[in-house]
Short mmCIF file of C-alpha atoms in Angstrom, two decimals:
data_model
loop_
_atom_site.label_atom_id
_atom_site.label_comp_id
_atom_site.label_asym_id
_atom_site.label_seq_id
_atom_site.Cartn_x
_atom_site.Cartn_y
_atom_site.Cartn_z
CA MET A 1 35.90 -0.13 -30.31
CA THR A 2 34.87 3.48 -31.02
CA ALA A 3 32.13 5.29 -29.12
CA GLU A 4 29.89 5.12 -32.20
CA GLN A 5 30.18 1.33 -32.26
CA GLN A 6 29.45 0.80 -28.58
CA THR A 7 25.89 -0.20 -27.88
CA VAL A 8 23.65 -0.75 -24.88
CA THR A 9 20.96 -3.42 -24.85
CA ASP A 10 17.77 -2.93 -22.90
CA TYR A 11 16.61 -6.20 -21.34
CA ASN A 12 13.18 -6.82 -19.82
CA PRO A 13 14.01 -7.50 -16.15
CA ALA A 14 10.87 -9.62 -15.80
CA THR A 15 11.70 -12.05 -18.62
CA GLY A 16 15.29 -11.46 -19.66
CA ALA A 17 14.21 -10.79 -23.26
CA ALA A 18 15.97 -8.05 -25.22
CA VAL A 19 13.78 -4.98 -25.68
CA ALA A 20 15.98 -2.62 -27.67
CA GLU A 21 19.57 -1.87 -28.62
CA LEU A 22 20.88 1.70 -28.81
CA ASN A 23 24.19 3.15 -29.93
CA HIS A 24 26.23 5.09 -27.40
CA THR A 25 26.59 8.78 -28.11
CA ASP A 26 30.12 9.77 -29.12
CA LEU A 27 30.93 12.21 -26.32
CA ALA A 28 33.59 13.81 -28.53
CA THR A 29 30.63 15.37 -30.36
CA LEU A 30 29.26 16.98 -27.21
CA PRO A 31 30.78 20.45 -27.84
CA GLU A 32 29.10 20.48 -31.24
CA ARG A 33 25.84 19.23 -29.74
CA ILE A 34 25.82 21.90 -27.03
CA ALA A 35 26.60 24.60 -29.60
CA LYS A 36 23.65 23.38 -31.66
CA ALA A 37 21.45 23.36 -28.55
CA ARG A 38 22.48 26.94 -27.72
CA ALA A 39 21.61 28.15 -31.19
CA ALA A 40 18.20 26.48 -30.98
CA GLN A 41 17.68 27.80 -27.45
CA HIS A 42 18.14 31.41 -28.58
CA ARG A 43 15.35 30.97 -31.12
CA TRP A 44 13.18 29.09 -28.63
CA ALA A 45 13.59 31.70 -25.87
CA ALA A 46 12.28 34.35 -28.26
CA LYS A 47 8.95 32.52 -28.43
CA SER A 48 6.11 33.53 -26.12
CA PHE A 49 4.84 31.23 -23.40
CA LYS A 50 1.71 30.73 -25.49
CA GLU A 51 3.80 29.57 -28.44
CA ARG A 52 5.84 27.19 -26.29
CA ALA A 53 2.63 25.76 -24.81
CA ARG A 54 1.41 24.90 -28.31
CA HIS A 55 4.37 22.55 -28.71
CA LEU A 56 3.57 20.93 -25.35
CA ARG A 57 0.00 20.34 -26.47
CA LEU A 58 1.30 18.43 -29.47
CA MET A 59 3.33 16.25 -27.10
CA ARG A 60 0.33 15.75 -24.85
CA ASP A 61 -1.80 14.64 -27.80
CA TYR A 62 0.88 12.13 -28.78
CA ILE A 63 1.03 10.78 -25.21
CA VAL A 64 -2.74 10.38 -24.99
CA GLU A 65 -3.03 8.72 -28.40
CA ARG A 66 -0.18 6.30 -27.71
CA ALA A 67 -0.73 5.78 -24.00
CA GLU A 68 -0.91 1.98 -24.22
CA ASP A 69 2.22 1.75 -26.35
CA LEU A 70 4.13 3.98 -23.93
CA ALA A 71 2.94 1.96 -20.93
CA THR A 72 4.12 -1.22 -22.63
CA ILE A 73 7.55 0.25 -23.41
CA VAL A 74 7.97 1.35 -19.79
CA SER A 75 6.78 -2.03 -18.50
CA ASP A 76 9.12 -3.97 -20.78
CA SER A 77 12.10 -1.76 -19.97
CA ASN A 78 11.60 -1.21 -16.23
CA GLY A 79 9.72 -4.37 -15.16
CA LYS A 80 6.70 -2.67 -13.58
CA THR A 81 3.20 -3.72 -14.55
CA ARG A 82 1.40 -1.98 -17.41
CA VAL A 83 -1.26 -0.69 -15.02
CA ASP A 84 1.50 0.77 -12.88
CA ALA A 85 3.18 2.30 -15.92
CA LEU A 86 -0.06 3.84 -17.15
CA ALA A 87 -0.98 5.32 -13.74
CA THR A 88 2.40 6.57 -12.53
CA GLU A 89 4.30 7.26 -15.75
CA VAL A 90 2.03 8.02 -18.72
CA LEU A 91 -0.77 9.94 -16.98
CA PRO A 92 1.62 12.32 -15.10
CA CYS A 93 3.33 13.17 -18.40
CA ALA A 94 0.06 14.29 -19.96
CA LEU A 95 -0.77 16.27 -16.80
CA ALA A 96 2.67 17.93 -16.90
CA CYS A 97 2.15 19.14 -20.48
CA SER A 98 -1.17 20.65 -19.46
CA TRP A 99 -0.15 22.33 -16.18
CA TYR A 100 3.17 23.80 -17.27
CA GLY A 101 1.70 24.91 -20.57
CA LYS A 102 -1.05 26.82 -18.77
CA ASN A 103 0.87 28.16 -15.77
CA ALA A 104 4.49 28.81 -16.74
CA GLY A 105 3.67 32.25 -18.12
CA LYS A 106 2.08 33.32 -14.84
CA VAL A 107 4.83 31.91 -12.65
CA LEU A 108 7.70 33.32 -14.70
CA ALA A 109 6.18 36.69 -15.61
CA PRO A 110 8.20 39.76 -14.53
CA GLN A 111 7.31 40.81 -10.98
CA ARG A 112 7.21 44.35 -9.65
CA ARG A 113 8.85 44.78 -6.26
CA GLY A 114 7.90 47.55 -3.90
CA GLY A 115 10.35 49.13 -1.47
CA HIS A 116 10.66 51.71 1.25
CA LEU A 117 9.53 55.30 0.79
CA LEU A 118 13.19 56.35 0.92
CA PHE A 119 13.58 54.68 -2.47
CA ALA A 120 10.39 56.09 -3.93
CA ASN A 121 12.32 57.26 -6.99
CA LYS A 122 13.37 53.67 -7.77
CA SER A 123 11.40 51.00 -9.60
CA THR A 124 12.35 47.32 -9.52
CA THR A 125 11.27 44.28 -11.47
CA VAL A 126 12.49 40.70 -11.13
CA GLU A 127 12.61 38.72 -14.34
CA HIS A 128 13.14 34.97 -14.68
CA LEU A 129 15.32 34.27 -17.69
CA PRO A 130 16.24 30.87 -19.16
CA LEU A 131 19.38 29.15 -17.92
CA GLY A 132 20.40 28.16 -21.44
CA VAL A 133 21.21 24.47 -21.89
CA VAL A 134 20.29 22.16 -19.01
CA GLY A 135 21.39 18.57 -18.52
CA ILE A 136 19.09 15.93 -17.06
CA ILE A 137 20.37 12.59 -15.76
CA SER A 138 17.38 10.45 -14.84
CA PRO A 139 16.85 7.16 -12.96
CA TRP A 140 15.44 3.80 -13.93
CA ASN A 141 12.62 3.56 -11.37
CA TYR A 142 10.38 6.11 -13.15
CA PRO A 143 12.20 6.31 -16.48
CA LEU A 144 9.45 8.23 -18.27
CA SER A 145 7.66 10.51 -15.81
CA ILE A 146 10.71 11.81 -13.88
CA PRO A 147 12.71 13.08 -16.87
CA PHE A 148 9.69 14.15 -18.87
CA GLY A 149 8.38 16.40 -16.10
CA GLU A 150 11.77 18.11 -15.94
CA ILE A 151 11.90 18.42 -19.73
CA THR A 152 8.53 20.20 -19.83
CA MET A 153 9.63 22.61 -17.08
CA ALA A 154 12.87 23.34 -18.89
CA LEU A 155 11.18 23.93 -22.22
CA MET A 156 8.47 26.20 -20.86
CA ALA A 157 11.16 28.24 -19.09
CA GLY A 158 12.89 28.73 -22.45
CA ASN A 159 15.79 26.25 -22.18
CA ALA A 160 17.36 23.60 -24.37
CA VAL A 161 17.70 20.09 -22.90
CA LEU A 162 20.26 17.29 -23.07
CA LEU A 163 18.81 14.13 -21.53
CA LYS A 164 20.72 11.08 -20.29
CA VAL A 165 18.38 8.28 -19.19
CA ALA A 166 19.43 5.39 -16.96
CA ALA A 167 21.55 2.68 -18.55
CA ALA A 168 18.98 0.09 -17.44
CA THR A 169 16.10 1.70 -19.37
CA PRO A 170 17.43 3.19 -22.63
CA ALA A 171 14.35 2.12 -24.61
CA VAL A 172 12.35 4.66 -22.62
CA GLY A 173 14.81 7.34 -23.69
CA ARG A 174 14.02 6.47 -27.30
CA ALA A 175 10.29 6.74 -26.51
CA ILE A 176 10.90 10.20 -25.03
CA GLU A 177 12.64 11.17 -28.26
CA ARG A 178 9.48 10.29 -30.18
CA ILE A 179 7.31 12.33 -27.84
CA LEU A 180 9.58 15.36 -28.27
CA ASP A 181 9.64 14.83 -32.05
CA ALA A 182 5.85 15.08 -31.99
CA GLY A 183 6.26 18.50 -30.37
CA GLU A 184 7.86 19.89 -33.54
CA LEU A 185 10.64 21.62 -31.64
CA PRO A 186 13.51 23.52 -33.26
CA GLU A 187 16.25 21.13 -34.33
CA GLY A 188 18.79 20.58 -31.57
CA LEU A 189 16.64 21.99 -28.77
CA PHE A 190 16.22 18.51 -27.26
CA GLN A 191 18.87 15.81 -27.56
CA HIS A 192 19.00 12.31 -26.11
CA ILE A 193 22.47 11.24 -24.94
CA VAL A 194 23.21 7.52 -24.51
CA GLY A 195 26.13 6.30 -22.44
CA SER A 196 27.67 5.91 -18.99
CA GLY A 197 26.11 8.24 -16.43
CA SER A 198 29.42 9.24 -14.85
CA GLN A 199 31.09 9.83 -18.22
CA VAL A 200 28.16 11.88 -19.51
CA ALA A 201 28.05 13.97 -16.33
CA THR A 202 31.78 14.70 -16.60
CA ALA A 203 31.34 15.68 -20.24
CA PHE A 204 28.42 17.94 -19.31
CA PHE A 205 30.52 19.80 -16.74
CA GLU A 206 33.58 20.03 -18.99
CA ASN A 207 31.54 21.49 -21.83
CA GLY A 208 29.73 24.15 -19.86
CA ILE A 209 26.25 22.82 -19.20
CA ASP A 210 24.31 25.59 -17.46
CA LYS A 211 22.67 23.40 -14.80
CA LEU A 212 22.41 19.70 -14.03
CA PHE A 213 19.28 17.97 -12.75
CA PHE A 214 20.02 14.56 -11.27
CA THR A 215 17.83 11.92 -9.68
CA GLY A 216 19.58 8.93 -8.13
CA SER A 217 21.51 7.64 -5.15
CA VAL A 218 23.04 9.72 -2.34
CA PRO A 219 26.64 8.62 -3.12
CA ALA A 220 26.24 9.45 -6.81
CA GLY A 221 24.68 12.80 -5.94
CA LYS A 222 27.57 13.71 -3.66
CA THR A 223 30.07 12.79 -6.38
CA LEU A 224 28.27 14.98 -8.91
CA MET A 225 28.06 17.87 -6.46
CA ALA A 226 31.82 17.68 -5.88
CA GLN A 227 32.40 17.71 -9.63
CA ALA A 228 30.02 20.63 -10.08
CA ALA A 229 31.95 22.61 -7.47
CA GLN A 230 34.99 22.71 -9.77
CA THR A 231 33.10 24.86 -12.28
CA LEU A 232 30.43 26.21 -9.89
CA THR A 233 27.79 24.59 -12.07
CA PRO A 234 24.43 24.70 -10.28
CA VAL A 235 22.80 21.36 -9.57
CA SER A 236 19.41 20.09 -8.46
CA LEU A 237 19.64 16.72 -6.71
CA GLU A 238 16.85 14.33 -5.72
CA LEU A 239 18.54 11.50 -3.87
CA GLY A 240 15.94 9.21 -2.38
CA GLY A 241 14.14 8.57 0.85
CA ASN A 242 13.47 6.19 3.73
CA ASP A 243 9.93 7.34 4.16
CA PRO A 244 7.88 6.90 7.34
CA MET A 245 4.14 6.38 7.72
CA ILE A 246 2.54 7.15 11.09
CA VAL A 247 -0.76 5.48 11.96
CA LEU A 248 -2.62 7.02 14.89
CA ALA A 249 -5.17 5.22 17.03
CA ASP A 250 -8.11 7.03 15.42
CA ALA A 251 -7.08 6.20 11.83
CA ASP A 252 -9.39 4.53 9.34
CA LEU A 253 -7.50 1.23 9.30
CA GLU A 254 -9.17 0.03 6.12
CA ARG A 255 -7.88 3.06 4.22
CA ALA A 256 -4.54 3.03 6.05
CA THR A 257 -3.77 -0.58 5.14
CA ASN A 258 -4.90 -0.03 1.55
CA GLY A 259 -2.62 3.00 1.33
CA ALA A 260 0.29 1.19 2.97
CA ALA A 261 0.06 -1.71 0.51
CA TRP A 262 0.00 0.67 -2.45
CA ALA A 263 2.73 3.02 -1.27
CA GLY A 264 5.00 0.25 0.01
CA TYR A 265 4.75 -2.33 -2.76
CA GLN A 266 3.99 -0.24 -5.87
CA ASN A 267 6.71 -0.44 -8.56
CA ALA A 268 8.13 -3.37 -6.56
CA GLY A 269 8.95 -0.87 -3.81
CA GLN A 270 11.33 1.07 -6.09
CA SER A 271 9.91 4.48 -5.24
CA CYS A 272 12.01 7.05 -3.42
CA GLY A 273 8.78 8.46 -1.99
CA GLY A 274 7.30 5.06 -1.10
CA VAL A 275 6.53 3.79 2.40
CA GLU A 276 9.41 1.87 4.00
CA ARG A 277 8.77 2.32 7.75
CA ILE A 278 5.37 2.29 9.48
CA TYR A 279 4.93 3.40 13.09
CA VAL A 280 1.59 2.31 14.54
CA GLU A 281 0.15 3.34 17.89
CA ASP A 282 -0.02 0.43 20.30
CA SER A 283 -3.82 0.22 20.63
CA VAL A 284 -4.35 -0.48 16.90
CA HIS A 285 -1.04 -2.14 16.04
CA ASP A 286 -2.25 -5.74 16.00
CA GLU A 287 -5.40 -4.97 14.02
CA PHE A 288 -3.42 -2.93 11.51
CA VAL A 289 -0.85 -5.70 11.01
CA ALA A 290 -3.56 -8.34 10.62
CA LEU A 291 -5.35 -6.31 7.95
CA LEU A 292 -2.16 -5.44 6.07
CA ALA A 293 -0.96 -9.05 6.23
CA LYS A 294 -4.24 -10.23 4.70
CA LYS A 295 -3.91 -7.73 1.85
CA THR A 296 -0.22 -8.52 1.32
CA ARG A 297 -1.02 -12.21 0.89
CA ALA A 298 -3.72 -11.31 -1.64
CA LEU A 299 -1.26 -9.53 -3.92
CA ARG A 300 0.28 -11.31 -6.92
CA HIS A 301 3.77 -10.75 -8.26
CA GLY A 302 4.96 -12.00 -11.62
CA PRO A 303 5.62 -11.17 -15.27
CA GLY A 304 2.04 -11.04 -16.45
CA ARG A 305 1.12 -11.51 -20.12
CA ARG A 306 0.21 -9.25 -23.00
CA ASP A 307 -3.42 -10.39 -22.71
CA ASP A 308 -3.51 -10.32 -18.90
CA ILE A 309 -3.02 -7.21 -16.77
CA SER A 310 -4.23 -8.72 -13.49
CA VAL A 311 -0.75 -9.06 -11.92
CA ASP A 312 -0.23 -6.50 -9.14
CA ILE A 313 3.56 -6.28 -8.77
CA GLY A 314 6.22 -6.60 -11.44
CA SER A 315 9.92 -7.23 -11.12
CA LEU A 316 12.72 -5.18 -9.72
CA THR A 317 14.62 -3.40 -12.46
CA THR A 318 18.21 -4.49 -11.88
CA GLU A 319 19.99 -7.53 -10.50
CA GLY A 320 21.96 -5.29 -8.16
CA GLN A 321 18.79 -3.91 -6.63
CA LEU A 322 17.46 -7.45 -6.13
CA ARG A 323 20.62 -8.34 -4.20
CA THR A 324 20.22 -5.25 -2.00
CA VAL A 325 16.64 -6.17 -1.10
CA GLN A 326 17.64 -9.76 -0.35
CA GLN A 327 20.47 -8.53 1.87
CA HIS A 328 18.14 -6.21 3.80
CA LEU A 329 15.65 -9.01 4.43
CA GLU A 330 18.36 -11.44 5.56
CA ASP A 331 19.78 -8.79 7.89
CA ALA A 332 16.36 -8.08 9.43
CA LEU A 333 15.57 -11.75 10.00
CA ALA A 334 18.98 -12.37 11.56
CA LYS A 335 18.30 -9.53 14.01
CA GLY A 336 14.89 -10.81 15.09
CA ALA A 337 12.34 -9.50 12.58
CA ARG A 338 9.42 -11.72 11.54
CA ILE A 339 7.77 -12.16 8.15
CA GLU A 340 4.05 -11.66 8.70
CA ALA A 341 3.01 -12.10 5.08
CA GLN A 342 4.24 -12.23 1.49
CA SER A 343 2.61 -11.91 -1.90
CA GLN A 344 1.99 -14.92 -4.13
CA PRO A 345 3.93 -15.64 -7.35
CA VAL A 346 2.00 -15.83 -10.62
CA GLY A 347 3.62 -17.33 -13.71
CA ASP A 348 7.33 -17.79 -14.33
CA VAL A 349 9.19 -15.76 -11.72
CA GLU A 350 12.43 -17.75 -12.01
CA HIS A 351 13.85 -15.81 -14.94
CA GLY A 352 13.19 -12.29 -13.70
CA TYR A 353 14.26 -10.09 -10.81
CA PHE A 354 11.17 -10.80 -8.73
CA PHE A 355 10.86 -10.37 -5.00
CA PRO A 356 7.63 -10.94 -3.07
CA ALA A 357 5.88 -8.10 -1.29
CA THR A 358 6.99 -8.70 2.29
CA LEU A 359 5.51 -7.43 5.56
CA LEU A 360 7.89 -7.40 8.54
CA THR A 361 7.24 -6.89 12.25
CA GLY A 362 9.55 -7.00 15.24
CA VAL A 363 11.90 -4.52 13.61
CA ASN A 364 14.30 -2.03 15.19
CA ASP A 365 16.68 0.75 14.19
CA THR A 366 19.70 -1.57 13.91
CA MET A 367 18.21 -3.26 10.84
CA LEU A 368 19.23 -2.11 7.36
CA THR A 369 15.64 -2.06 6.16
CA VAL A 370 14.81 0.49 8.88
CA CYS A 371 17.89 2.70 8.89
CA GLU A 372 18.66 2.66 5.14
CA GLU A 373 16.68 2.96 1.92
CA THR A 374 15.76 -0.58 0.86
CA PHE A 375 14.15 0.43 -2.44
CA GLY A 376 12.24 -2.82 -2.65
CA PRO A 377 8.84 -4.32 -1.69
CA ILE A 378 9.53 -4.62 2.04
CA ILE A 379 7.40 -2.82 4.63
CA ALA A 380 8.68 -2.72 8.22
CA VAL A 381 6.04 -2.12 10.91
CA GLU A 382 6.98 -0.98 14.42
CA ARG A 383 4.76 -0.57 17.48
CA VAL A 384 4.93 2.82 19.27
CA THR A 385 3.29 4.08 22.43
CA ASP A 386 2.04 7.36 21.01
CA ALA A 387 2.42 10.01 18.30
CA GLU A 388 5.38 11.64 20.04
CA GLN A 389 7.40 8.44 19.96
CA ALA A 390 6.43 7.93 16.33
CA LEU A 391 7.61 11.43 15.42
CA THR A 392 10.94 10.93 17.18
CA ARG A 393 11.63 7.66 15.37
CA ALA A 394 10.40 8.97 12.02
CA ASN A 395 12.75 11.96 12.21
CA ARG A 396 15.86 9.90 13.01
CA SER A 397 16.65 9.17 9.38
CA ASN A 398 19.29 11.05 7.39
CA LEU A 399 16.85 10.90 4.47
CA ALA A 400 13.83 13.19 4.52
CA LEU A 401 11.84 13.08 1.31
CA THR A 402 8.22 12.22 2.12
CA SER A 403 6.09 11.04 5.03
CA SER A 404 2.46 10.51 5.91
CA ILE A 405 0.13 10.67 8.91
CA TRP A 406 -3.07 8.67 9.10
CA THR A 407 -5.80 10.03 11.35
CA ARG A 408 -9.43 11.12 11.23
CA ASP A 409 -8.49 14.36 13.00
CA THR A 410 -7.24 16.67 10.24
CA ARG A 411 -6.26 19.46 12.63
CA LYS A 412 -4.15 17.09 14.71
CA GLY A 413 -2.67 15.53 11.60
CA ARG A 414 -1.63 18.89 10.15
CA ALA A 415 -0.03 19.92 13.45
CA LEU A 416 1.99 16.71 13.54
CA ALA A 417 2.84 17.05 9.83
CA ALA A 418 4.52 20.40 10.51
CA ARG A 419 6.93 18.61 12.87
CA LEU A 420 7.96 15.87 10.46
CA GLN A 421 11.33 16.57 8.87
CA THR A 422 10.45 15.82 5.27
CA GLY A 423 9.87 17.81 2.12
CA VAL A 424 6.36 16.38 1.69
CA THR A 425 3.86 15.13 4.26
CA THR A 426 0.43 13.81 3.25
CA LEU A 427 -2.55 13.04 5.44
CA ASN A 428 -4.30 9.72 4.85
CA ASP A 429 -2.44 9.16 1.59
CA HIS A 430 1.10 8.53 0.39
CA LEU A 431 3.15 8.36 -2.81
CA TYR A 432 1.09 10.41 -5.21
CA THR A 433 2.25 14.03 -4.92
CA HIS A 434 5.06 13.41 -7.42
CA GLY A 435 2.24 13.19 -9.96
CA LEU A 436 0.91 16.63 -9.01
CA SER A 437 2.52 19.07 -11.42
CA GLU A 438 1.52 21.99 -9.21
CA ALA A 439 3.22 20.67 -6.04
CA PRO A 440 6.98 21.09 -5.47
CA TRP A 441 8.94 17.85 -5.11
CA GLY A 442 12.12 17.41 -3.11
CA GLY A 443 13.42 16.64 0.35
CA TRP A 444 15.59 17.75 3.25
CA LYS A 445 18.82 16.40 4.71
CA GLU A 446 20.52 13.89 2.37
CA SER A 447 17.41 13.54 0.23
CA GLY A 448 18.85 16.28 -1.94
CA ILE A 449 18.85 19.97 -2.75
CA GLY A 450 16.57 22.03 -4.96
CA ARG A 451 13.03 21.32 -6.08
CA THR A 452 11.29 20.09 -9.18
CA HIS A 453 7.62 20.45 -10.12
CA GLY A 454 5.28 23.32 -9.44
CA PRO A 455 6.24 27.00 -9.48
CA GLU A 456 9.37 26.15 -7.51
CA GLY A 457 10.46 23.70 -10.21
CA LEU A 458 9.92 26.27 -12.94
CA LEU A 459 11.98 28.80 -11.00
CA GLU A 460 14.81 26.24 -10.72
CA MET A 461 14.95 26.36 -14.53
CA THR A 462 15.70 30.09 -14.61
CA ASN A 463 18.15 32.77 -13.57
CA ALA A 464 16.58 35.57 -11.53
CA LYS A 465 17.49 38.98 -12.90
CA VAL A 466 16.76 42.29 -11.18
CA ILE A 467 16.17 45.36 -13.35
CA ASN A 468 16.04 48.68 -11.48
CA TRP A 469 15.60 52.24 -12.76
CA ASP A 470 14.82 55.80 -11.67
CA ARG A 471 11.34 57.26 -11.99
CA LEU A 472 12.69 60.85 -12.05
CA PRO A 473 15.86 62.22 -13.74
CA ALA A 474 17.92 62.73 -10.60
CA LYS A 475 21.54 63.82 -10.96
CA ARG A 476 22.81 61.98 -7.89
CA ASN A 477 21.71 59.54 -5.22
CA LEU A 478 21.64 60.54 -1.57
CA TRP A 479 24.80 58.54 -0.78
CA TRP A 480 26.91 59.59 -3.78
CA TYR A 481 29.95 61.92 -3.74
CA PRO A 482 30.91 64.44 -2.62
CA PHE A 483 31.00 63.44 1.05
CA ASP A 484 30.60 66.34 3.46
CA GLN A 485 28.89 67.24 6.71
CA ALA A 486 25.61 67.86 4.89
CA THR A 487 25.68 64.35 3.40
CA TYR A 488 26.39 62.83 6.81
CA ARG A 489 23.52 64.75 8.46
CA GLY A 490 21.26 63.93 5.53
CA LEU A 491 21.85 60.20 5.96
CA LEU A 492 21.10 60.45 9.69
CA ASN A 493 17.88 62.35 8.96
CA ALA A 494 16.95 59.70 6.40
CA LEU A 495 17.40 57.02 9.06
CA HIS A 496 15.19 58.89 11.56
CA PHE A 497 12.62 59.55 8.85
CA ALA A 498 12.48 55.85 7.98
CA PHE A 499 12.38 54.62 11.59
CA PRO A 500 11.09 57.48 13.79
CA ARG A 501 10.66 57.16 17.54
CA GLY A 502 7.49 59.19 17.50
CA PRO A 503 5.58 61.62 15.24
CA LEU A 504 7.59 64.68 16.30
CA LYS A 505 10.86 62.92 15.49
CA TRP A 506 9.48 61.97 12.09
CA LEU A 507 8.30 65.49 11.37
CA GLY A 508 11.65 67.00 12.37
CA ALA A 509 13.56 64.54 10.22
CA SER A 510 11.23 65.19 7.28
CA LEU A 511 11.69 68.95 7.44
CA LYS A 512 15.49 68.57 7.47
CA LEU A 513 15.66 65.76 4.90
CA THR A 514 13.46 67.18 2.14
CA PRO A 515 15.52 70.27 1.16
CA PHE A 516 18.73 68.24 1.37
CA LEU A 517 17.31 65.57 -0.97
CA VAL A 518 16.31 68.21 -3.51
CA ARG A 519 19.76 69.81 -3.44
CA LYS A 520 21.67 66.51 -3.47
CA MET A 521 19.66 64.71 -6.12
CA PHE A 522 18.74 67.45 -8.56
CA SER A 523 21.61 69.96 -8.48
CA LYS A 524 24.89 69.66 -10.33
CA TRP A 525 28.05 68.57 -8.57
CA LYS A 526 30.13 71.70 -8.71
CA VAL A 527 33.76 70.81 -9.12
CA ASP A 528 36.45 73.55 -9.10
#
C-alpha cells in the first residue's frame, strides 16, 4: 500500500464512533513541500507585523463565529466535554490571535544596545529574524489550543509552518487547516502533515526543518533531541509534569477544594499542568479531604449528549492511557492507599475510555501515581507537618512544570513560590496560565527545554542577529595591527580608564589614552 493510500481514522474515544478519515501525507513529497513553504515564507517575512496581524484577525473571526462547531470537533476527537473544549481549547485560540497580533511587533522590534564608554564609537542593534520553516508536532490532550498557539507565534515572527497533529486526533488537524484557510495566507505557508509522529519527525530532520516544537512524553522528547543532535537542529520540548499543590493551614478551603477538583479532574486529568499531588498541612488535612471528597462524588463522568452539556468529565483519549491510569490506581491500592471518593457515571460508559474522578489518601512516594505522571483523573492527597515538608516533597520530582500554593497570605505564598522548582507557580489557582498568551509556558528538569507563549515564545521563533557599526570613520580599532609598545601601553591605559582605582588614576589614564586613540584610530598605517 502506498503512502497516498494509507489512511488514519479518528474515533470518538467516548463512544467508539468514527469521526473522520484522513489520508496519510506521502513523506516522499516533503522536500517539495518544504521548498514551497520556503518560497511562501520569503514573501510572508517581507510583510509588516501589522499586515501579518490582519491575517490573524481573520482567523480569530472564524474561530469566534464557529466556536461551537470547533468545540464539538475537539470533543468528538479527544473525548473531553464540549464545555471543556470551549473553555480550554477554543477561547485560548481566539486570545492567541489577539495578543500575538497586537504585541509581536513590540517584542520583536530591533533593540538598541548600549555599551561601555570605551566603545562609544560603536552602535549595536539586536534584530529578531524568522527561523524559516518550523515543524510542530502536537499532542492529543489539547489538540487545538497547543498547536494553534505555536502556529500564531510562528506566523507573527515571519515563519512558515508544517504541523503534525497527534495520530489520535487527526480531525482536529483538519479543523486547524480550515482556520488557517480563513486567514488567507500565502499558498504553502502552512501545511498539515498526516502520519506517524516518529516518521514525520525523522523526515523533518532529514529535510532541513529549521526548528522543531514538540509537546509529548519525556521518552519521545529524549529520542527527538538525540535525532536533532545529528543535524544540530534546534528543538523546543514540553514534556509533561507531575504537578504539586500545597495547601497551607490558612488557605480558603472552599476555594482550594474547588480549584483542586478543577485542576485535577479537568480533561479527565490529561493535563500536563494539572494537579496530581496535593500536600496539605496537618491542621486542615481532614477538613480539606472531606470537602474535596464531597465535591468529587458530586461530579459526573460520561459521554453526554448533543442536547445535554451537563456532564462534567469526558473520557480519556486513548486506550493506552486508560491502562496506565488503571495500573497507577492498582499500584497505589496495593501499597496502602485508600479511595476516599469517586465521581458518578452518567449514561453509557461501557463503550468509551472512561475512568472515574478518584480521590486517594494514604499515599507515599513509592506509589506510581505520586512519583510518576499519571495523566488521568486521580488526585493523591498527603498530610504534611508544615510548609517546609511540603516544599521538600513537592521538589522531589524529576518533572517540574507547574505548581500552586494556597494561602491567604500573599507575601508568604510568593516567598514559598520562589522556592518551588517549577516553571510556573500560581497562588490560589492552578491550570490556567497555559491559556494566558502573555505568560511563558514551560518547565525545568525533565519537563522540557525552551518556552512557548508570551514574549519568550515569540523569541523562540526567531534567530537573534547582532548588527554593529561605527559612528565615526575610524581607520583602525585600538587593538588592531601593528602591535608595538604604544599599543600595549594604550590598552593598559584603556583598562585603567575603564576601571580606575580613584579619580587621579582615571585622570592620568585619560590624559595618556586620548592622544593615543586619536593617532591609532584616525591615522594611516604607514607600511614601508
